[in-house]
Amino acid sequence: MAPSASGQVVVLDDGGSTIKVGLAGQSDPARILPNATGKVKGGPQLLIGDDIDAQADISSLSIRRPIEKGYVVNWKAQAQIIDRACRGVLPHSTKGCSMLLTEPLFTLPAIQEARCQAVFETLGCQALLTLPAPLLALTQHCAEVPNLPASRAHCGVVVDAGFSFTHVVPIFDGKVMKSAVRRIDLGGKALTNYLTELVSYRSMDMREEAYLMEHIKNAISFVSTDLKADLVKAKTSSKLKVEYVLPDGLSLARGFVREPVPLAKGETRTEQVLVLNNERFLVPELIFSPSDIGLQQAGLPQMVADSVMATHPDLWPLLFSNVVVCGGLATCPDFQERLLKDLRPLVPDHIKVDVWKPKDPIAAAWQGGSRVGASAQFAHLAMTKADYEEDGIR
Amino acid sequence: MPRATEGGPSDASGRRTGRSRKVSQRMAVVSETDREQVTNARLAALETDGGLQDNFGADSDAEFELQDSDQEAELGDQRNKRKRKANRQASRKTRARAGEVRGHKAFAVLLEEADLDPDDTQPNYLTAAMGPPLDGTPRRWCSVCGFAAPYSCARCRMRYCTRKCYAVHCDTRCLKFTV
């Protein structure tokens, strides 16, 4: 039964770090808010979603996320965050609207059941369509670069380097080739915690400041395109050294990055400063070489090669010519360049390799979702509340 | 007091000598399985929310969820105090059951319950995991300063690059981990 087209389609990209929300057909998500609930140490009030961003002092903020290892395990909290996210986007509430929701690949049936229950019963939606985020990101990329042969075939490899994990997803003719999907259990969250561990041991105990560390990581990290040279540079000079001035909660609400300021003799610092040197590039380096921390999984370049080579050899040239990076880690400077540099030697010579980055790697999946939500396809693919009540999850 | 009697290096009073204590600590080597456990514990710690110390804190997950009474307050519903008090008392009575309903399962539990087969011909969560790297030699970084580390501690096998870093390692980290 095809659902009626009545009711607005709200598109949600339910990411591990942030949730992007907006109405289908728009070019950019109307709101991007933290996908978390939080508390200030000692404070009684519970903060949901955008409350966290509104908080003036982000130090000592402790947060919980409904998503664990990339999958929503706490649908009660997730429904509350979605409800909050939709306020301001929808005129009333989620009741009666249709929803397009991203869902990671290989979601366990128990989680899907809880998801349907939350969407149809708690939020009162009328129709639901769930699609994997990499597929939507490729849709957006194909729309941005329409002249590419691979784009016309709606074909490519999406490297979704998000907050919870990193997926490599080969797609052909708009369909995910599930048997060739590869995953490493490393994402932005693990990198932030790794950075926290490093600075807590080397300079200052930051283990209480998870949310602040997230900001610091985003502000200072970059991917090295020539690791050996950068290591020498970091060791022998202070070219890569930066200082992060920590917020003090009084005059400075947000921290910032600056060039190292040498202290004159006898002078003492009034502000608290975190000095960062090789951590800046050795932290994102984990994605390219997880064995650095003892995780026995191959790095991203080998993952891409392995994934594509699990498909039919006739597809290799098409797939390798359209490697798309998206997700939060893709915004890290030189991520794209490094991937291309390391991937090239792993691919046979005669095959052309190209790595692309959408205009906005974080919002790409949402933008693709917006296109699908506005098309006639949506009504065909979506599951309606009546379907759900009749058959349960499909 | 345990006494070193069977041929152990002890002086007349039965006390262990300083030398033996020193030697025995030098010889204490962390076994391969223990080291593996430490690595796994560290990897698990990297996946936690809200800081590395939070796990041992008093915050329970339930505090991070909007309770029904909070929801009323949030909606600006000014109920009288007596009713809220009654609510609270009721919730205290049924706390055990409420916790059951409220508590969500961890992903590891859900994964176990799903009973997936890693050798399945149909792709699933387990089959999608990337295998080990092809080039078998992992890179080694100094556990103190982060640069390339040619040496490893004889006792705990953590890496270090110079004598200076080794001294820091011995003072701060060597054999001090807890699983």
XYZ file of C-alpha atoms in Angstrom:
573
model
C 0.000 0.000 0.000
C 1.508 3.291 -1.020
C 1.210 5.973 1.628
C -0.579 9.183 0.871
C 1.688 12.110 0.150
C 0.099 14.182 2.881
C 2.236 15.310 5.778
C 5.655 16.822 5.516
C 8.745 14.660 5.108
C 11.314 15.391 7.756
C 14.840 14.144 7.037
C 17.076 13.101 9.907
C 20.680 12.032 9.707
C 21.124 10.302 13.005
C 24.882 10.518 13.490
C 26.915 9.376 16.446
C 28.028 12.898 17.248
C 25.416 15.233 15.798
C 21.906 14.823 14.473
C 21.072 16.756 11.317
C 17.464 17.644 10.756
C 15.461 19.522 8.150
C 12.577 19.262 5.726
C 12.979 17.294 2.509
C 13.686 19.399 -0.545
C 15.821 21.981 1.232
C 19.463 22.355 0.277
C 20.949 22.296 3.769
C 19.907 20.856 7.131
C 17.954 23.427 9.120
C 19.476 22.357 12.396
C 22.533 20.417 13.462
C 22.593 19.590 17.142
C 24.568 17.296 19.430
C 23.068 13.837 19.558
C 23.456 13.531 23.283
C 22.054 14.294 26.674
C 24.306 15.986 29.168
C 24.757 17.265 32.670
C 26.995 19.856 34.177
C 28.889 18.415 37.107
C 26.822 19.031 40.205
C 24.004 20.671 38.252
C 20.523 19.211 38.567
C 19.278 20.093 35.123
C 19.320 17.648 32.247
C 20.472 19.076 28.950
C 19.081 17.675 25.715
C 20.552 18.235 22.264
C 20.948 21.937 21.592
C 20.918 22.799 25.304
C 24.467 21.499 25.293
C 25.563 24.004 22.675
C 23.754 26.801 24.475
C 25.749 26.064 27.601
C 28.143 28.965 28.136
C 30.739 26.955 29.980
C 31.477 23.645 28.320
C 34.118 22.544 30.773
C 33.054 19.883 33.256
C 30.188 18.973 30.999
C 29.517 15.300 31.058
C 27.475 13.704 28.317
C 25.790 10.446 27.384
C 25.016 9.378 23.869
C 22.159 7.111 22.829
C 24.433 5.583 20.208
C 26.981 2.954 21.080
C 29.424 1.597 18.493
C 27.366 3.387 15.853
C 24.049 1.756 16.692
C 21.232 3.333 18.663
C 20.918 1.260 21.814
C 18.878 3.725 23.836
C 15.821 4.547 21.774
C 14.086 6.271 24.671
C 16.756 8.944 24.868
C 17.042 9.014 21.088
C 13.327 9.719 20.702
C 13.626 12.633 23.125
C 16.504 14.092 21.158
C 14.665 13.631 17.856
C 11.603 15.276 19.349
C 13.736 18.218 20.445
C 15.502 18.378 17.088
C 12.215 18.547 15.209
C 10.915 21.476 17.246
C 11.422 24.599 15.240
C 11.618 22.601 12.014
C 8.090 21.292 12.127
C 5.234 23.621 13.085
C 3.797 21.371 15.782
C 5.317 18.025 16.596
C 6.399 14.892 14.808
C 2.845 13.570 15.019
C 1.524 12.764 11.555
C 4.667 13.594 9.614
C 6.715 11.248 7.463
C 10.299 10.574 8.394
C 13.427 9.668 6.496
C 15.986 8.341 8.930
C 19.538 7.150 8.341
C 20.425 3.794 9.755
C 23.832 2.088 9.786
C 24.330 -1.065 7.773
C 23.808 -4.404 9.475
C 21.569 -2.994 12.182
C 20.480 -5.796 14.477
C 16.787 -6.771 14.285
C 16.265 -5.993 17.969
C 17.405 -2.419 17.357
C 15.206 -2.082 14.277
C 12.225 -3.194 16.316
C 12.935 -0.610 18.993
C 13.394 2.013 16.279
C 10.020 1.324 14.687
C 8.362 1.392 18.068
C 9.949 4.743 18.899
C 9.170 6.337 15.548
C 5.600 5.133 15.147
C 4.431 4.946 18.744
C 6.436 7.475 20.744
C 6.884 10.078 18.028
C 3.645 9.261 16.217
C 5.016 9.406 12.683
C 2.882 8.296 9.805
C 5.517 6.830 7.491
C 9.148 5.894 7.859
C 11.955 5.218 5.420
C 15.376 4.140 6.663
C 18.386 4.215 4.394
C 22.099 3.806 5.066
C 23.920 7.154 5.281
C 26.694 6.207 2.767
C 24.071 5.600 0.081
C 22.623 9.069 0.638
C 26.079 10.643 0.654
C 26.752 9.081 -2.746
C 23.411 10.378 -4.022
C 24.512 13.871 -3.036
C 27.977 13.429 -4.544
C 26.519 12.166 -7.836
C 24.294 15.243 -7.939
C 27.281 17.503 -7.288
C 29.483 15.900 -9.955
C 26.965 14.654 -12.526
C 29.349 14.295 -15.475
C 31.444 11.549 -13.980
C 30.827 8.161 -15.690
C 30.543 6.527 -12.282
C 28.058 9.167 -11.141
C 25.806 8.419 -14.068
C 25.811 4.767 -13.066
C 25.175 5.801 -9.439
C 28.226 3.856 -8.523
C 31.162 4.448 -6.206
C 32.885 3.639 -2.945
C 31.852 5.686 0.061
C 34.327 6.045 2.898
C 32.128 7.017 5.816
C 34.545 8.101 8.527
C 32.176 9.087 11.263
C 32.136 9.415 15.001
C 31.565 5.816 15.997
C 33.200 3.751 13.311
C 34.549 3.897 9.801
C 32.809 2.083 6.980
C 33.864 1.474 3.403
C 30.746 0.889 1.341
C 30.855 0.008 -2.365
C 27.660 0.928 -4.182
C 26.600 -0.095 -7.673
C 23.492 1.146 -9.445
C 22.220 2.694 -6.247
C 22.505 -0.536 -4.306
C 24.891 -1.331 -1.477
C 27.029 -4.377 -2.193
C 26.731 -5.744 1.304
C 29.194 -8.595 0.978
C 32.000 -6.131 0.183
C 31.328 -3.660 3.010
C 34.234 -3.280 5.431
C 34.305 -1.732 8.879
C 36.921 -0.727 11.439
C 35.817 0.042 14.957
C 37.554 3.380 15.096
C 35.956 6.762 14.693
C 36.019 10.284 16.017
C 35.054 9.227 19.498
C 37.962 6.815 19.871
C 40.337 9.450 18.486
C 39.125 12.031 20.993
C 39.574 9.593 23.840
C 43.011 8.688 22.531
C 44.015 12.343 22.440
C 42.640 12.771 25.955
C 44.723 9.836 27.108
C 47.866 11.274 25.535
C 47.589 14.814 26.882
C 46.483 13.582 30.302
C 49.676 11.576 30.554
C 51.995 14.098 28.989
C 50.825 17.469 30.217
C 47.513 18.015 31.942
C 44.736 15.818 33.280
C 41.854 16.348 30.876
C 39.981 13.133 31.524
C 36.997 14.983 32.969
C 36.682 17.295 29.989
C 35.395 15.036 27.242
C 33.344 17.670 25.465
C 36.127 20.219 25.566
C 38.587 17.656 24.205
C 36.254 17.095 21.264
C 36.598 20.786 20.425
C 40.353 20.721 20.892
C 40.728 17.702 18.625
C 38.722 19.340 15.854
C 40.712 22.531 16.195
C 44.244 21.148 16.149
C 44.408 17.823 14.327
C 45.483 17.261 10.734
C 46.365 14.226 8.646
C 50.002 13.954 7.729
C 50.715 13.408 4.035
C 54.358 12.623 4.720
C 54.633 11.030 8.130
C 58.408 10.649 8.232
C 59.027 14.282 7.368
C 56.418 15.491 9.836
C 57.906 13.409 12.623
C 61.333 14.921 11.983
C 59.789 18.364 11.839
C 57.995 17.826 15.127
C 61.093 16.480 16.822
C 63.664 18.990 15.674
C 61.706 22.177 15.283
C 58.645 23.836 16.735
C 56.982 24.437 13.370
C 54.116 22.092 14.159
C 53.760 23.083 17.777
C 50.581 24.898 18.755
C 49.118 26.074 22.002
C 45.500 25.671 22.950
C 44.390 28.244 25.481
C 41.915 26.566 27.779
C 38.723 28.330 28.831
C 38.902 29.526 32.422
C 35.179 29.860 32.954
C 35.408 33.554 33.838
C 36.723 35.788 31.090
C 37.161 33.063 28.493
C 34.165 30.861 27.738
C 35.642 29.116 24.700
C 39.227 28.091 24.184
C 41.258 28.884 21.080
C 44.385 27.821 19.207
C 47.417 30.080 18.888
C 51.059 29.959 17.854
C 53.390 29.176 20.770
C 54.145 32.308 22.791
C 57.588 32.125 24.401
C 57.754 33.244 27.997
C 60.201 35.947 29.026
C 62.422 35.252 31.993
C 60.667 35.526 35.327
C 57.281 35.886 33.661
C 54.514 33.496 34.592
C 51.489 32.555 32.540
C 48.143 33.831 33.648
C 46.222 31.485 31.367
C 46.242 27.698 31.224
C 47.757 26.386 28.050
C 47.865 22.939 26.495
C 50.879 22.490 24.235
C 50.399 20.051 21.379
C 53.036 18.793 19.008
C 53.119 15.327 17.414
C 49.678 14.510 18.850
C 48.273 16.749 16.141
C 48.894 14.213 13.390
C 49.544 10.965 15.278
C 45.939 10.919 16.497
C 44.191 10.917 13.072
C 46.959 8.564 11.976
C 45.133 5.777 13.830
C 42.524 5.552 11.072
C 45.286 4.788 8.608
C 47.045 2.391 10.931
C 44.874 1.007 13.761
C 47.650 -1.380 14.785
C 49.384 1.610 16.404
C 47.192 1.108 19.459
C 47.022 -2.660 19.177
C 43.760 -2.936 17.247
C 44.302 -5.844 14.869
C 42.544 -4.347 11.866
C 43.961 -2.995 8.646
C 44.050 0.724 7.919
C 41.738 2.723 5.710
C 43.661 2.480 2.381
C 43.871 -1.291 2.589
C 40.224 -1.391 3.576
C 39.179 0.453 0.435
C 41.301 -1.815 -1.752
C 40.035 -4.932 0.012
C 36.435 -3.847 -0.277
C 36.554 -3.045 -3.999
C 38.486 -6.193 -4.802
C 35.749 -8.237 -3.160
C 33.471 -7.130 -5.996
C 33.495 -8.266 -9.636
C 36.764 -7.241 -11.410
C 34.773 -5.506 -14.171
C 33.569 -2.986 -11.617
C 36.989 -2.055 -10.242
C 37.790 0.822 -12.613
C 34.379 2.384 -12.072
C 34.540 2.051 -8.294
C 38.127 3.236 -7.876
C 37.432 6.290 -10.013
C 34.761 7.405 -7.558
C 35.969 7.068 -3.972
C 33.975 9.526 -1.872
C 34.955 10.523 1.667
C 32.301 11.801 4.053
C 31.656 12.026 7.777
C 33.256 14.149 10.461
C 36.796 12.832 10.068
C 36.776 13.662 6.355
C 36.867 17.335 7.329
C 40.282 16.809 8.932
C 42.799 18.653 6.713
C 44.531 16.504 4.065
C 42.427 13.408 4.789
C 41.504 13.077 1.117
C 45.087 13.600 -0.117
C 46.537 11.062 2.277
C 43.968 8.435 1.322
C 44.743 8.893 -2.357
C 48.477 8.739 -1.715
C 48.254 5.497 0.251
C 45.594 3.887 -1.916
C 47.395 4.372 -5.236
C 50.108 1.719 -4.616
C 47.496 -0.861 -3.632
C 45.560 -0.617 -6.903
C 46.710 -2.136 -10.244
C 48.548 0.446 -12.407
C 46.084 0.627 -15.290
C 43.161 1.584 -13.061
C 42.575 5.260 -12.406
C 42.079 6.207 -8.761
C 40.242 9.321 -7.699
C 39.203 10.427 -4.226
C 36.401 12.982 -3.928
C 35.101 15.028 -1.094
C 31.563 16.475 -1.168
C 31.246 20.214 -0.552
C 30.095 19.551 2.980
C 31.247 16.074 4.056
C 29.275 16.193 7.313
C 25.955 17.232 5.798
C 26.344 15.190 2.580
C 24.240 12.284 3.816
C 21.487 14.651 4.934
C 21.537 16.497 1.621
C 21.218 13.202 -0.253
C 18.367 12.301 2.074
C 16.706 15.591 1.291
C 16.751 14.710 -2.411
C 15.286 11.252 -1.816
C 12.675 12.602 0.584
C 11.484 15.143 -1.963
C 11.286 12.632 -4.816
C 8.421 10.347 -5.707
C 10.612 7.431 -4.667
C 9.937 8.164 -1.020
C 6.276 7.231 -1.114
C 7.137 3.965 -2.866
C 9.812 2.873 -0.448
C 8.477 4.097 2.872
C 6.795 1.895 5.408
C 3.554 3.350 6.708
C 2.197 3.104 10.189
C -0.518 0.785 8.879
C 2.133 -1.502 7.362
C 3.962 -1.552 10.658
C 0.862 -2.336 12.651
C 0.007 -5.115 10.207
C 3.381 -6.789 9.672
C 5.860 -5.393 12.196
C 9.352 -4.805 10.845
C 10.056 -6.063 7.387
C 54.901 -12.268 57.809
C 56.012 -14.481 54.957
C 59.537 -15.638 55.449
C 61.990 -16.585 52.779
C 63.266 -19.844 54.199
C 63.849 -22.298 51.418
C 67.247 -21.270 50.233
C 66.058 -17.734 49.602
C 68.504 -14.916 50.171
C 67.735 -13.938 53.745
C 69.812 -12.617 56.571
C 69.971 -13.999 60.084
C 66.827 -12.226 61.269
C 64.778 -13.736 58.412
C 64.165 -10.399 56.741
C 64.546 -10.274 52.958
C 67.479 -8.202 51.892
C 67.214 -5.067 49.886
C 69.082 -6.684 47.056
C 66.651 -9.568 46.678
C 63.738 -7.171 46.684
C 65.361 -5.146 43.960
C 66.195 -8.198 41.885
C 62.751 -9.707 42.187
C 61.146 -6.483 40.974
C 63.514 -6.357 38.030
C 62.569 -9.879 37.135
C 58.835 -9.351 37.329
C 57.753 -9.659 33.746
C 54.209 -9.157 32.598
C 52.970 -12.214 30.763
C 51.715 -12.140 27.194
C 48.110 -12.761 28.222
C 48.196 -9.958 30.775
C 49.571 -7.593 28.166
C 46.815 -8.585 25.779
C 44.249 -7.909 28.490
C 45.720 -4.480 29.103
C 45.542 -3.673 25.382
C 41.934 -4.821 25.162
C 40.943 -2.859 28.240
C 42.503 0.213 26.704
C 40.668 -0.277 23.422
C 37.401 -0.663 25.324
C 38.154 2.533 27.250
C 38.518 4.417 23.982
C 34.865 3.671 23.191
C 33.397 5.165 26.358
C 31.299 8.294 26.425
C 32.039 11.354 28.425
C 35.618 11.089 29.454
C 37.867 8.306 30.545
C 37.216 8.710 34.251
C 33.496 8.861 34.104
C 33.036 5.119 34.310
C 34.102 5.065 37.896
C 32.087 8.126 38.830
C 28.792 8.093 40.619
C 26.735 9.216 37.635
C 24.321 6.575 36.566
C 22.991 6.386 33.040
C 19.473 6.959 34.327
C 20.398 10.522 35.278
C 20.938 11.241 31.623
C 17.399 10.390 30.642
C 14.407 12.609 30.911
C 12.107 11.163 33.554
C 8.369 11.596 33.402
C 8.401 14.021 36.316
C 11.107 16.104 34.601
C 9.061 16.113 31.445
C 6.109 17.638 33.261
C 8.369 20.316 34.664
C 9.820 20.972 31.239
C 6.427 21.439 29.701
C 5.802 24.149 32.232
C 3.234 22.027 33.992
C 3.206 23.446 37.486
C 1.775 20.630 39.511
C 1.537 21.091 43.228
C 4.328 19.781 45.329
C 2.241 17.182 47.085
C 1.499 15.361 43.910
C 5.114 15.332 42.865
C 6.059 14.079 46.265
C 3.562 11.259 45.914
C 5.035 10.499 42.540
C 8.456 10.314 43.999
C 7.338 7.976 46.722
C 5.657 5.729 44.238
C 8.772 5.629 42.132
C 10.795 4.727 45.159
C 8.566 1.727 45.762
C 8.806 0.522 42.246
C 12.404 1.500 41.744
C 13.575 -2.005 40.961
C 10.989 -2.476 38.251
C 11.371 1.017 36.883
C 15.094 0.455 36.494
C 14.350 -2.651 34.515
C 12.063 -0.814 32.168
C 14.302 2.232 31.905
C 17.602 0.430 31.479
C 18.696 -0.228 27.956
C 20.932 -3.025 26.866
C 24.523 -2.440 25.915
C 25.479 -3.089 22.320
C 27.626 -6.058 23.285
C 24.602 -7.707 24.893
C 22.398 -7.058 21.876
C 25.087 -8.456 19.614
C 25.326 -11.610 21.656
C 21.561 -12.030 21.674
C 21.425 -11.635 17.896
C 23.585 -14.770 17.700
C 25.329 -13.916 14.436
C 27.606 -16.334 12.635
C 30.996 -14.902 11.599
C 31.273 -17.504 8.820
C 27.809 -16.867 7.420
C 27.502 -16.649 3.635
C 25.036 -13.800 4.111
C 26.905 -10.658 5.159
C 26.229 -9.488 8.716
C 27.783 -7.234 11.364
C 30.560 -9.690 12.145
C 31.536 -10.512 8.561
C 31.883 -6.804 7.729
C 34.698 -6.307 10.240
C 38.015 -5.601 8.545
C 40.676 -8.251 8.964
C 44.231 -7.792 10.221
C 46.730 -5.705 8.234
C 48.697 -7.423 5.463
C 52.048 -5.906 6.382
C 52.499 -7.694 9.667
C 54.884 -5.368 11.473
C 53.089 -2.704 13.459
C 54.793 0.627 13.937
C 56.088 1.377 17.408
C 55.671 4.697 19.105
C 57.259 5.796 22.349
C 54.688 5.556 25.119
C 56.113 8.702 26.700
C 56.825 11.209 23.935
C 55.136 9.639 20.899
C 58.074 9.483 18.495
C 59.458 6.314 16.889
C 60.567 3.909 19.592
C 63.274 1.345 18.867
C 63.313 -0.183 22.361
C 60.834 -1.921 24.612
C 60.783 -2.153 28.368
C 62.085 -5.536 29.484
C 59.401 -5.865 32.111
C 56.189 -4.647 30.542
C 57.080 -4.431 26.835
C 55.888 -0.858 26.508
C 57.950 1.083 23.988
C 60.389 3.894 24.655
C 62.847 5.840 22.529
C 65.599 7.177 24.765
C 67.005 6.695 28.254
C 65.276 9.888 29.246
C 61.895 8.551 28.248
C 62.732 5.195 29.826
C 63.343 6.921 33.150
C 59.975 8.667 32.902
C 58.352 5.375 31.950
C 59.843 3.570 34.971
C 58.719 6.341 37.305
C 55.189 6.640 36.026
C 53.874 3.748 34.002
C 55.928 0.614 34.355
C 53.839 -2.149 35.966
C 51.340 0.430 37.162
C 48.446 -0.454 34.920
C 45.316 -2.021 36.240
C 43.127 -4.270 34.188
